[in-house]
Amino acid sequence: DSGVTQTPKHLITATGQRVTLRCSPRSGDLSVYWYQQSLDQGLQFLIQYYNGEERAKGNILERFSAQQFPDLHSELNLSSLELGDSALYFCASSAGLGNTGELFFGEGSRLTVL
Amino acid sequence: AQSVTQPDIHITVSEGASLELRCNYSYGATPYLFWYVQSPGQGLQLLLKYFSGDTLVQGIKGFEAEFKRSQSSFNLRKPSVHWSDAAEYFCAVGDMEYGNKLVFGAGTILRVKS
């Protein structure tokens, strides 16, 4: 158990819909990262938050957004969903910016868009 | 930009045989390197990491990896594979200049035959 909790574990929805994925980091971790894992793209970094502020941005679509709340949990919002958004979305956390880079991953949220 | 190449998509080894998974990275400075393992339906678990010092690092589950700067490689090894090692293995390099995110390779799927 990594200590990172993601909900929901599975989600099935239709094209055009909007979903929210939730992540609770390990206790004390200030950084939260979102990754998308798909068969054709592999593990792609989406976005990182540190203590409530956006720190780094990767290949995140404009239809996607994220935030980190004062209690440090994070949400990833996916809107106007397309079939190609079907993937496993991972949240990871780490202690902070100055750490040695080790990330702790949740078990992921599997999104299926029909 | 940082990148990681895992040249082998699939590898099959016999139980009890030795294993080596290849990883090459591209990074301008001294890299932080990681190997993660993902079992089916699970999140990513850290096997080992290299930051500095001894170029041969030991990890969990009997795995080790050797950092070779001259070859830009960080290959993962195990002297005797167990059936429970069947999983997907990811090499990653830490982008310490941009938010501490990890850049992952495409992964190598390990199959163990009895």
PDB file of C-alpha atoms in Angstrom:
ATOM      1  CA  ASP A   1       0.000   0.000   0.000  1.00  0.00           C
ATOM      2  CA  SER A   2       1.615   3.232  -1.203  1.00  0.00           C
ATOM      3  CA  GLY A   3      -0.588   5.465   0.941  1.00  0.00           C
ATOM      4  CA  VAL A   4      -1.983   7.250  -2.133  1.00  0.00           C
ATOM      5  CA  THR A   5      -5.727   6.819  -2.540  1.00  0.00           C
ATOM      6  CA  GLN A   6      -7.592   7.282  -5.778  1.00  0.00           C
ATOM      7  CA  THR A   7     -11.326   7.228  -6.411  1.00  0.00           C
ATOM      8  CA  PRO A   8     -13.179   5.937  -8.257  1.00  0.00           C
ATOM      9  CA  LYS A   9     -11.290   2.803  -9.281  1.00  0.00           C
ATOM     10  CA  HIS A  10     -13.453   2.303 -12.344  1.00  0.00           C
ATOM     11  CA  LEU A  11     -15.623   4.710 -14.273  1.00  0.00           C
ATOM     12  CA  ILE A  12     -17.674   4.162 -17.408  1.00  0.00           C
ATOM     13  CA  THR A  13     -19.208   7.132 -19.153  1.00  0.00           C
ATOM     14  CA  ALA A  14     -20.299   8.382 -22.546  1.00  0.00           C
ATOM     15  CA  THR A  15     -18.662  10.700 -25.031  1.00  0.00           C
ATOM     16  CA  GLY A  16     -19.246  14.358 -24.308  1.00  0.00           C
ATOM     17  CA  GLN A  17     -19.578  13.828 -20.584  1.00  0.00           C
ATOM     18  CA  ARG A  18     -17.486  15.209 -17.750  1.00  0.00           C
ATOM     19  CA  VAL A  19     -15.878  13.266 -14.903  1.00  0.00           C
ATOM     20  CA  THR A  20     -13.825  14.075 -11.834  1.00  0.00           C
ATOM     21  CA  LEU A  21     -11.087  11.850 -10.497  1.00  0.00           C
ATOM     22  CA  ARG A  22      -9.951  12.288  -6.938  1.00  0.00           C
ATOM     23  CA  CYS A  23      -6.611  11.694  -5.281  1.00  0.00           C
ATOM     24  CA  SER A  24      -5.509  11.788  -1.665  1.00  0.00           C
ATOM     25  CA  PRO A  25      -1.710  11.884  -1.356  1.00  0.00           C
ATOM     26  CA  ARG A  26       0.372  10.191   1.281  1.00  0.00           C
ATOM     27  CA  SER A  27       0.234  11.874   4.614  1.00  0.00           C
ATOM     28  CA  GLY A  28       2.634  14.806   4.619  1.00  0.00           C
ATOM     29  CA  ASP A  29       3.328  14.819   0.893  1.00  0.00           C
ATOM     30  CA  LEU A  30       2.964  18.242  -0.683  1.00  0.00           C
ATOM     31  CA  SER A  31       3.349  17.340  -4.348  1.00  0.00           C
ATOM     32  CA  VAL A  32       0.732  15.597  -6.422  1.00  0.00           C
ATOM     33  CA  TYR A  33       1.242  14.376  -9.973  1.00  0.00           C
ATOM     34  CA  TRP A  34      -1.233  13.095 -12.526  1.00  0.00           C
ATOM     35  CA  TYR A  35      -0.282  10.604 -15.204  1.00  0.00           C
ATOM     36  CA  GLN A  36      -2.270   9.025 -17.996  1.00  0.00           C
ATOM     37  CA  GLN A  37      -1.498   5.466 -19.067  1.00  0.00           C
ATOM     38  CA  SER A  38      -2.815   4.204 -22.379  1.00  0.00           C
ATOM     39  CA  LEU A  39      -1.748   1.420 -24.683  1.00  0.00           C
ATOM     40  CA  ASP A  40      -0.621   3.703 -27.464  1.00  0.00           C
ATOM     41  CA  GLN A  41       0.931   6.545 -25.428  1.00  0.00           C
ATOM     42  CA  GLY A  42       2.335   4.724 -22.422  1.00  0.00           C
ATOM     43  CA  LEU A  43       2.730   6.684 -19.200  1.00  0.00           C
ATOM     44  CA  GLN A  44       2.315  10.365 -19.930  1.00  0.00           C
ATOM     45  CA  PHE A  45       2.813  13.113 -17.388  1.00  0.00           C
ATOM     46  CA  LEU A  46      -0.151  15.447 -17.250  1.00  0.00           C
ATOM     47  CA  ILE A  47       0.335  17.944 -14.465  1.00  0.00           C
ATOM     48  CA  GLN A  48       1.909  18.521 -11.061  1.00  0.00           C
ATOM     49  CA  TYR A  49       0.783  20.558  -8.077  1.00  0.00           C
ATOM     50  CA  TYR A  50       2.857  21.569  -5.118  1.00  0.00           C
ATOM     51  CA  ASN A  51       1.145  22.821  -1.990  1.00  0.00           C
ATOM     52  CA  GLY A  52      -1.858  24.046  -3.917  1.00  0.00           C
ATOM     53  CA  GLU A  53      -0.086  25.638  -6.835  1.00  0.00           C
ATOM     54  CA  GLU A  54       0.545  24.323 -10.322  1.00  0.00           C
ATOM     55  CA  ARG A  55       4.211  23.459 -10.644  1.00  0.00           C
ATOM     56  CA  ALA A  56       4.662  21.672 -13.957  1.00  0.00           C
ATOM     57  CA  LYS A  57       2.550  20.908 -16.954  1.00  0.00           C
ATOM     58  CA  GLY A  58       2.915  18.104 -19.424  1.00  0.00           C
ATOM     59  CA  ASN A  59       0.783  16.785 -22.230  1.00  0.00           C
ATOM     60  CA  ILE A  60      -2.499  17.800 -20.690  1.00  0.00           C
ATOM     61  CA  LEU A  61      -5.352  18.619 -23.023  1.00  0.00           C
ATOM     62  CA  GLU A  62      -7.260  21.885 -22.669  1.00  0.00           C
ATOM     63  CA  ARG A  63     -10.377  19.816 -21.921  1.00  0.00           C
ATOM     64  CA  PHE A  64      -8.631  18.555 -18.796  1.00  0.00           C
ATOM     65  CA  SER A  65      -7.983  20.567 -15.672  1.00  0.00           C
ATOM     66  CA  ALA A  66      -6.780  19.863 -12.182  1.00  0.00           C
ATOM     67  CA  GLN A  67      -6.456  21.508  -8.820  1.00  0.00           C
ATOM     68  CA  GLN A  68      -5.030  20.819  -5.411  1.00  0.00           C
ATOM     69  CA  PHE A  69      -7.034  21.836  -2.401  1.00  0.00           C
ATOM     70  CA  PRO A  70      -5.852  23.234   0.965  1.00  0.00           C
ATOM     71  CA  ASP A  71      -6.071  19.757   2.509  1.00  0.00           C
ATOM     72  CA  LEU A  72      -3.692  18.675  -0.296  1.00  0.00           C
ATOM     73  CA  HIS A  73      -6.061  16.314  -2.036  1.00  0.00           C
ATOM     74  CA  SER A  74      -6.279  16.790  -5.773  1.00  0.00           C
ATOM     75  CA  GLU A  75      -8.909  16.424  -8.438  1.00  0.00           C
ATOM     76  CA  LEU A  76      -8.510  15.882 -12.153  1.00  0.00           C
ATOM     77  CA  ASN A  77     -11.440  17.070 -14.230  1.00  0.00           C
ATOM     78  CA  LEU A  78     -11.954  15.629 -17.682  1.00  0.00           C
ATOM     79  CA  SER A  79     -14.616  17.229 -19.864  1.00  0.00           C
ATOM     80  CA  SER A  80     -16.090  16.779 -23.340  1.00  0.00           C
ATOM     81  CA  LEU A  81     -14.844  13.231 -23.165  1.00  0.00           C
ATOM     82  CA  GLU A  82     -13.795  11.406 -26.296  1.00  0.00           C
ATOM     83  CA  LEU A  83     -13.238   7.726 -26.956  1.00  0.00           C
ATOM     84  CA  GLY A  84      -9.504   8.338 -26.948  1.00  0.00           C
ATOM     85  CA  ASP A  85      -9.621   9.545 -23.359  1.00  0.00           C
ATOM     86  CA  SER A  86     -10.192   5.985 -22.203  1.00  0.00           C
ATOM     87  CA  ALA A  87      -7.153   5.194 -20.107  1.00  0.00           C
ATOM     88  CA  LEU A  88      -5.828   4.492 -16.661  1.00  0.00           C
ATOM     89  CA  TYR A  89      -5.214   7.719 -14.750  1.00  0.00           C
ATOM     90  CA  PHE A  90      -2.654   7.586 -11.992  1.00  0.00           C
ATOM     91  CA  CYS A  91      -2.057   9.968  -9.195  1.00  0.00           C
ATOM     92  CA  ALA A  92       1.299  10.028  -7.460  1.00  0.00           C
ATOM     93  CA  SER A  93       2.679  12.029  -4.585  1.00  0.00           C
ATOM     94  CA  SER A  94       6.049  13.017  -3.237  1.00  0.00           C
ATOM     95  CA  ALA A  95       7.351  14.911  -0.273  1.00  0.00           C
ATOM     96  CA  GLY A  96       8.193  18.116  -2.074  1.00  0.00           C
ATOM     97  CA  LEU A  97      10.211  19.915  -4.679  1.00  0.00           C
ATOM     98  CA  GLY A  98      13.564  19.408  -3.102  1.00  0.00           C
ATOM     99  CA  ASN A  99      13.293  15.699  -2.646  1.00  0.00           C
ATOM    100  CA  THR A 100      15.077  13.088  -4.665  1.00  0.00           C
ATOM    101  CA  GLY A 101      12.222  12.515  -7.005  1.00  0.00           C
ATOM    102  CA  GLU A 102      10.721   9.276  -5.764  1.00  0.00           C
ATOM    103  CA  LEU A 103       7.013   9.163  -6.531  1.00  0.00           C
ATOM    104  CA  PHE A 104       4.453   7.016  -4.765  1.00  0.00           C
ATOM    105  CA  PHE A 105       1.620   5.898  -7.000  1.00  0.00           C
ATOM    106  CA  GLY A 106      -1.998   5.128  -6.329  1.00  0.00           C
ATOM    107  CA  GLU A 107      -3.713   2.171  -7.954  1.00  0.00           C
ATOM    108  CA  GLY A 108      -5.266   4.325 -10.627  1.00  0.00           C
ATOM    109  CA  SER A 109      -8.698   5.204 -11.919  1.00  0.00           C
ATOM    110  CA  ARG A 110      -9.700   3.318 -15.041  1.00  0.00           C
ATOM    111  CA  LEU A 111     -11.839   5.479 -17.289  1.00  0.00           C
ATOM    112  CA  THR A 112     -13.830   3.923 -20.114  1.00  0.00           C
ATOM    113  CA  VAL A 113     -15.559   6.260 -22.542  1.00  0.00           C
ATOM    114  CA  LEU A 114     -18.234   4.636 -24.682  1.00  0.00           C
TER     115      LEU A 114
ATOM    116  CA  ALA B   1      14.274  16.979 -23.469  1.00  0.00           C
ATOM    117  CA  GLN B   2      14.619  14.049 -21.209  1.00  0.00           C
ATOM    118  CA  SER B   3      13.718  10.683 -22.607  1.00  0.00           C
ATOM    119  CA  VAL B   4      13.949   7.021 -21.725  1.00  0.00           C
ATOM    120  CA  THR B   5      14.183   4.125 -24.119  1.00  0.00           C
ATOM    121  CA  GLN B   6      13.346   0.562 -23.223  1.00  0.00           C
ATOM    122  CA  PRO B   7      14.172  -1.353 -26.375  1.00  0.00           C
ATOM    123  CA  ASP B   8      12.438  -4.573 -25.420  1.00  0.00           C
ATOM    124  CA  ILE B   9       8.644  -4.535 -25.394  1.00  0.00           C
ATOM    125  CA  HIS B  10       8.357  -8.161 -24.285  1.00  0.00           C
ATOM    126  CA  ILE B  11      10.827 -10.526 -22.684  1.00  0.00           C
ATOM    127  CA  THR B  12      10.218 -14.147 -21.774  1.00  0.00           C
ATOM    128  CA  VAL B  13      12.516 -16.005 -19.402  1.00  0.00           C
ATOM    129  CA  SER B  14      12.348 -19.360 -17.702  1.00  0.00           C
ATOM    130  CA  GLU B  15      11.815 -19.504 -13.985  1.00  0.00           C
ATOM    131  CA  GLY B  16      15.183 -19.638 -12.281  1.00  0.00           C
ATOM    132  CA  ALA B  17      16.995 -18.012 -15.182  1.00  0.00           C
ATOM    133  CA  SER B  18      18.725 -14.661 -14.960  1.00  0.00           C
ATOM    134  CA  LEU B  19      17.134 -11.487 -16.205  1.00  0.00           C
ATOM    135  CA  GLU B  20      18.365  -8.226 -17.653  1.00  0.00           C
ATOM    136  CA  LEU B  21      16.028  -5.447 -18.765  1.00  0.00           C
ATOM    137  CA  ARG B  22      17.593  -2.665 -20.757  1.00  0.00           C
ATOM    138  CA  CYS B  23      17.120   1.040 -20.247  1.00  0.00           C
ATOM    139  CA  ASN B  24      18.797   3.977 -21.965  1.00  0.00           C
ATOM    140  CA  TYR B  25      18.193   7.555 -21.014  1.00  0.00           C
ATOM    141  CA  SER B  26      18.811  10.996 -22.369  1.00  0.00           C
ATOM    142  CA  TYR B  27      19.455  13.702 -19.823  1.00  0.00           C
ATOM    143  CA  GLY B  28      21.810  16.652 -19.758  1.00  0.00           C
ATOM    144  CA  ALA B  29      22.943  16.480 -16.160  1.00  0.00           C
ATOM    145  CA  THR B  30      23.526  13.715 -13.679  1.00  0.00           C
ATOM    146  CA  PRO B  31      20.302  11.784 -13.811  1.00  0.00           C
ATOM    147  CA  TYR B  32      18.085  10.481 -11.092  1.00  0.00           C
ATOM    148  CA  LEU B  33      17.043   7.047 -12.327  1.00  0.00           C
ATOM    149  CA  PHE B  34      14.321   4.710 -11.234  1.00  0.00           C
ATOM    150  CA  TRP B  35      12.849   1.322 -11.956  1.00  0.00           C
ATOM    151  CA  TYR B  36       9.190   0.728 -11.201  1.00  0.00           C
ATOM    152  CA  VAL B  37       7.147  -2.450 -11.517  1.00  0.00           C
ATOM    153  CA  GLN B  38       3.468  -2.679 -12.341  1.00  0.00           C
ATOM    154  CA  SER B  39       1.530  -5.868 -11.754  1.00  0.00           C
ATOM    155  CA  PRO B  40      -1.767  -6.298 -13.626  1.00  0.00           C
ATOM    156  CA  GLY B  41      -4.433  -4.026 -12.206  1.00  0.00           C
ATOM    157  CA  GLN B  42      -2.026  -2.410  -9.800  1.00  0.00           C
ATOM    158  CA  GLY B  43      -0.229   0.852  -9.452  1.00  0.00           C
ATOM    159  CA  LEU B  44       3.485   1.334  -9.897  1.00  0.00           C
ATOM    160  CA  GLN B  45       5.825   0.188  -7.165  1.00  0.00           C
ATOM    161  CA  LEU B  46       9.365   1.458  -6.835  1.00  0.00           C
ATOM    162  CA  LEU B  47      11.991  -1.278  -7.197  1.00  0.00           C
ATOM    163  CA  LEU B  48      15.110   0.824  -6.853  1.00  0.00           C
ATOM    164  CA  LYS B  49      16.606   4.216  -7.509  1.00  0.00           C
ATOM    165  CA  TYR B  50      19.933   5.828  -8.325  1.00  0.00           C
ATOM    166  CA  PHE B  51      20.882   9.341  -7.320  1.00  0.00           C
ATOM    167  CA  SER B  52      24.630   9.317  -6.848  1.00  0.00           C
ATOM    168  CA  GLY B  53      27.478   7.289  -5.448  1.00  0.00           C
ATOM    169  CA  ASP B  54      27.831   3.582  -6.014  1.00  0.00           C
ATOM    170  CA  THR B  55      26.732   2.817  -9.537  1.00  0.00           C
ATOM    171  CA  LEU B  56      25.375  -0.601  -8.574  1.00  0.00           C
ATOM    172  CA  VAL B  57      22.184  -0.197  -6.605  1.00  0.00           C
ATOM    173  CA  GLN B  58      20.190  -2.830  -4.819  1.00  0.00           C
ATOM    174  CA  GLY B  59      16.437  -2.842  -4.683  1.00  0.00           C
ATOM    175  CA  ILE B  60      13.557  -4.841  -3.376  1.00  0.00           C
ATOM    176  CA  LYS B  61      12.664  -8.387  -4.418  1.00  0.00           C
ATOM    177  CA  GLY B  62      16.283  -9.221  -5.267  1.00  0.00           C
ATOM    178  CA  PHE B  63      16.622  -6.727  -8.122  1.00  0.00           C
ATOM    179  CA  GLU B  64      19.678  -4.634  -8.830  1.00  0.00           C
ATOM    180  CA  ALA B  65      20.594  -2.085 -11.464  1.00  0.00           C
ATOM    181  CA  GLU B  66      23.839  -0.631 -12.704  1.00  0.00           C
ATOM    182  CA  PHE B  67      24.282   2.955 -13.816  1.00  0.00           C
ATOM    183  CA  LYS B  68      26.738   3.347 -16.684  1.00  0.00           C
ATOM    184  CA  ARG B  69      27.247   6.968 -17.580  1.00  0.00           C
ATOM    185  CA  SER B  70      29.379   6.212 -20.626  1.00  0.00           C
ATOM    186  CA  GLN B  71      26.543   4.160 -22.110  1.00  0.00           C
ATOM    187  CA  SER B  72      23.677   6.268 -20.734  1.00  0.00           C
ATOM    188  CA  SER B  73      22.220   3.067 -19.427  1.00  0.00           C
ATOM    189  CA  PHE B  74      20.555   1.830 -16.280  1.00  0.00           C
ATOM    190  CA  ASN B  75      19.844  -1.854 -16.826  1.00  0.00           C
ATOM    191  CA  LEU B  76      17.845  -3.884 -14.346  1.00  0.00           C
ATOM    192  CA  ARG B  77      19.022  -7.355 -13.383  1.00  0.00           C
ATOM    193  CA  LYS B  78      17.961 -10.285 -11.296  1.00  0.00           C
ATOM    194  CA  PRO B  79      20.029 -13.468 -10.951  1.00  0.00           C
ATOM    195  CA  SER B  80      17.106 -15.864 -10.643  1.00  0.00           C
ATOM    196  CA  VAL B  81      13.595 -15.014 -11.767  1.00  0.00           C
ATOM    197  CA  HIS B  82      10.512 -16.222  -9.918  1.00  0.00           C
ATOM    198  CA  TRP B  83       7.086 -16.696 -11.503  1.00  0.00           C
ATOM    199  CA  SER B  84       5.797 -13.843  -9.335  1.00  0.00           C
ATOM    200  CA  ASP B  85       8.148 -11.446 -11.151  1.00  0.00           C
ATOM    201  CA  ALA B  86       5.888 -11.523 -14.212  1.00  0.00           C
ATOM    202  CA  ALA B  87       4.805  -7.907 -14.607  1.00  0.00           C
ATOM    203  CA  GLU B  88       5.562  -4.772 -16.571  1.00  0.00           C
ATOM    204  CA  TYR B  89       8.712  -2.887 -15.730  1.00  0.00           C
ATOM    205  CA  PHE B  90       9.259   0.800 -16.277  1.00  0.00           C
ATOM    206  CA  CYS B  91      12.484   2.738 -16.276  1.00  0.00           C
ATOM    207  CA  ALA B  92      12.225   6.431 -15.496  1.00  0.00           C
ATOM    208  CA  VAL B  93      14.440   9.487 -15.297  1.00  0.00           C
ATOM    209  CA  GLY B  94      13.715  12.324 -12.931  1.00  0.00           C
ATOM    210  CA  ASP B  95      13.395  15.781 -14.392  1.00  0.00           C
ATOM    211  CA  MET B  96      14.722  17.662 -11.413  1.00  0.00           C
ATOM    212  CA  GLU B  97      14.751  20.979 -13.231  1.00  0.00           C
ATOM    213  CA  TYR B  98      11.045  20.996 -13.913  1.00  0.00           C
ATOM    214  CA  GLY B  99       8.907  20.045 -11.026  1.00  0.00           C
ATOM    215  CA  ASN B 100      10.557  16.775 -10.151  1.00  0.00           C
ATOM    216  CA  LYS B 101       8.349  14.871 -12.549  1.00  0.00           C
ATOM    217  CA  LEU B 102       9.382  11.466 -13.842  1.00  0.00           C
ATOM    218  CA  VAL B 103       9.721  10.675 -17.518  1.00  0.00           C
ATOM    219  CA  PHE B 104       8.961   7.028 -18.161  1.00  0.00           C
ATOM    220  CA  GLY B 105      10.027   4.589 -20.789  1.00  0.00           C
ATOM    221  CA  ALA B 106       7.457   2.568 -22.709  1.00  0.00           C
ATOM    222  CA  GLY B 107       7.839  -0.398 -20.405  1.00  0.00           C
ATOM    223  CA  THR B 108       8.948  -4.007 -20.800  1.00  0.00           C
ATOM    224  CA  ILE B 109       6.510  -6.820 -20.197  1.00  0.00           C
ATOM    225  CA  LEU B 110       8.172  -9.766 -18.520  1.00  0.00           C
ATOM    226  CA  ARG B 111       6.747 -13.217 -18.960  1.00  0.00           C
ATOM    227  CA  VAL B 112       8.061 -16.087 -16.869  1.00  0.00           C
ATOM    228  CA  LYS B 113       7.663 -19.614 -18.128  1.00  0.00           C
ATOM    229  CA  SER B 114       7.813 -22.607 -15.841  1.00  0.00           C
TER     230      SER B 114
END
